[in-house]
Structures are given as structure tokens and as C-alpha cells.
């Protein structure tokens, strides 16, 4: 009885992990934007999965996230897998103001401690 329960729980766990890996969003490199006046660049990754169908003119409605890197390519700020600040690709417009790198109108990365502040 005990081994049967362990076998069932193990099967359920493996199934959940496989489903998660199959359904999790995949992101690919989209483009890099260099921040003028700073030695920084923003690398944009866009979601490519089967939930988005449409014409190429609708590409601005895809979800994306950004990473902050220095010009050598070293990552300074990266979002975690479980707490990702996703925005629409059309909303991304990086600019620096008051030691904050705004990548949308309200969402930004604090350049003092490289932490994300995401407002949706």
C-alpha cells in the first residue's frame, strides 16, 4: 500500500514537471538598445509561444522582458524566473532619469542597487 502511494505521487510529480516545462513561456532575443550617456545597454527578450497568432503588424502586442547589461555584456540586473516583469513590446522605451532606468512609463530599474520596480 505504501509503495503504491509513493508510485502514484511520484508519477503525479513527474507529470506536473513535464507539463510545466512544455507550457512555460519561451523567450528569444529581440534586440539591444544602448543607453546614451551611460555605459549600459538594455537587452530585450520577446515571448514566442503558440498563444500569439496574428499578422506581423500585431507584433507589438507580444510580451517581453528586459535585462540590464554593461557594454561588455555583463548582466547587471536580471529578473527571476518566477517574478518576471513582463510588458508589451510596444511599451518599451528606455530612458534614464534620477538614477532610474525607465523601460516603460512607470516601470524602472534602480541604477543604485539594480532592483526592478514593475508597475502594470
CSV table of C-alpha atoms in Angstrom, one decimal:
chain,number,residue,atom,x,y,z
A,1,UNK,CA,0.0,0.0,0.0
A,2,UNK,CA,2.8,2.4,0.9
A,3,UNK,CA,4.8,1.7,-2.2
A,4,UNK,CA,1.7,2.2,-4.3
A,5,UNK,CA,1.1,5.6,-2.8
A,6,UNK,CA,4.7,6.6,-3.4
A,7,UNK,CA,4.5,5.4,-7.0
A,8,UNK,CA,1.3,7.5,-7.6
A,9,UNK,CA,2.8,10.6,-6.0
A,10,UNK,CA,6.0,10.2,-8.0
A,11,UNK,CA,4.0,9.8,-11.2
A,12,UNK,CA,2.0,12.9,-10.5
A,13,UNK,CA,5.1,14.9,-9.7
A,14,UNK,CA,6.8,13.9,-12.9
A,15,UNK,CA,3.7,14.7,-14.9
A,16,UNK,CA,3.4,18.2,-13.3
A,17,UNK,CA,7.1,19.0,-14.0
A,18,UNK,CA,6.8,17.8,-17.7
A,19,UNK,CA,3.7,19.9,-18.2
A,20,UNK,CA,5.3,22.9,-16.7
A,21,UNK,CA,8.3,22.6,-19.0
A,22,UNK,CA,6.1,22.2,-22.0
A,23,UNK,CA,3.8,25.1,-21.2
A,24,UNK,CA,6.2,27.7,-19.7
A,25,UNK,CA,6.7,30.7,-21.9
A,26,UNK,CA,9.8,30.7,-24.1
A,27,UNK,CA,11.7,33.9,-24.8
A,28,UNK,CA,14.1,34.7,-27.5
A,29,UNK,CA,16.5,37.6,-28.0
A,30,UNK,CA,14.7,40.5,-29.7
A,31,UNK,CA,17.2,43.5,-29.8
A,32,UNK,CA,19.7,45.5,-27.8
A,33,UNK,CA,19.4,49.2,-27.1
A,34,UNK,CA,22.4,51.2,-25.9
A,35,UNK,CA,21.6,53.9,-23.3
A,36,UNK,CA,23.1,57.2,-24.3
A,37,UNK,CA,25.2,58.9,-21.6
A,38,UNK,CA,25.7,55.7,-19.6
A,39,UNK,CA,27.8,52.6,-20.2
A,40,UNK,CA,24.7,50.5,-20.2
A,41,UNK,CA,22.6,48.5,-22.6
A,42,UNK,CA,19.1,47.1,-22.4
A,43,UNK,CA,18.7,43.6,-23.9
A,44,UNK,CA,15.1,42.8,-24.8
A,45,UNK,CA,13.7,39.3,-24.9
A,46,UNK,CA,10.3,38.7,-26.5
A,47,UNK,CA,7.9,35.8,-25.8
A,48,UNK,CA,7.5,33.3,-28.6
A,49,UNK,CA,4.9,30.7,-28.0
A,50,UNK,CA,1.8,29.4,-29.6
A,51,UNK,CA,-0.6,31.7,-27.7
A,52,UNK,CA,0.1,34.6,-30.1
A,53,UNK,CA,-1.3,34.3,-33.6
A,54,UNK,CA,-1.7,37.3,-35.8
A,55,UNK,CA,-0.3,39.5,-38.5
A,56,UNK,CA,3.2,41.0,-38.3
A,57,UNK,CA,1.6,44.4,-37.6
A,58,UNK,CA,0.4,42.9,-34.2
A,59,UNK,CA,3.9,42.1,-33.0
A,60,UNK,CA,3.8,45.0,-30.6
A,61,UNK,CA,1.3,43.0,-28.5
A,62,UNK,CA,3.8,40.3,-27.6
A,63,UNK,CA,5.0,40.1,-24.0
A,64,UNK,CA,8.7,40.9,-23.4
A,65,UNK,CA,11.1,41.5,-20.6
A,66,UNK,CA,14.4,43.2,-20.3
A,67,UNK,CA,17.9,42.7,-18.8
A,68,UNK,CA,20.3,45.4,-18.0
A,69,UNK,CA,23.9,44.9,-19.0
A,70,UNK,CA,27.1,46.9,-19.2
A,71,UNK,CA,28.6,47.4,-22.6
A,72,UNK,CA,30.9,44.4,-22.1
A,73,UNK,CA,27.8,42.2,-21.9
A,74,UNK,CA,28.0,41.5,-18.2
A,75,UNK,CA,24.5,41.3,-16.7
A,76,UNK,CA,23.8,43.9,-14.0
A,77,UNK,CA,20.1,43.3,-13.5
A,78,UNK,CA,18.2,40.2,-14.4
A,79,UNK,CA,14.7,39.2,-13.4
A,80,UNK,CA,14.0,35.9,-11.7
A,81,UNK,CA,12.0,33.2,-13.5
A,82,UNK,CA,9.1,33.4,-11.1
A,83,UNK,CA,8.9,37.1,-10.6
A,84,UNK,CA,9.3,38.4,-14.2
A,85,UNK,CA,8.2,41.9,-15.0
A,86,UNK,CA,6.6,41.3,-18.4
A,87,UNK,CA,5.5,44.3,-20.5
A,88,UNK,CA,4.2,44.6,-24.0
A,89,UNK,CA,7.0,45.1,-26.6
A,90,UNK,CA,5.3,48.3,-27.8
A,91,UNK,CA,5.6,49.8,-24.3
A,92,UNK,CA,9.4,49.5,-24.1
A,93,UNK,CA,11.1,52.9,-24.4
A,94,UNK,CA,14.2,53.0,-22.2
A,95,UNK,CA,15.4,56.3,-20.8
A,96,UNK,CA,17.4,57.4,-17.6
A,97,UNK,CA,16.0,59.9,-15.1
A,98,UNK,CA,17.1,60.4,-11.5
A,99,UNK,CA,19.3,57.3,-11.3
A,100,UNK,CA,16.4,55.2,-12.6
A,101,UNK,CA,16.3,53.4,-15.9
A,102,UNK,CA,12.7,53.6,-17.0
A,103,UNK,CA,11.8,50.9,-19.6
A,104,UNK,CA,8.1,51.8,-19.6
A,105,UNK,CA,6.3,54.9,-18.5
A,106,UNK,CA,6.2,53.7,-14.9
A,107,UNK,CA,8.4,50.5,-14.6
A,108,UNK,CA,12.1,51.1,-13.9
A,109,UNK,CA,15.3,49.6,-12.7
A,110,UNK,CA,17.0,51.5,-9.8
A,111,UNK,CA,20.6,52.1,-11.0
A,112,UNK,CA,21.9,52.3,-7.4
A,113,UNK,CA,21.1,48.8,-6.4
A,114,UNK,CA,19.9,47.3,-9.8
A,115,UNK,CA,16.4,46.3,-8.4
A,116,UNK,CA,13.3,46.1,-10.6
A,117,UNK,CA,10.1,48.1,-9.8
A,118,UNK,CA,7.3,46.9,-12.0
A,119,UNK,CA,4.0,48.6,-12.3
A,120,UNK,CA,1.4,47.1,-14.6
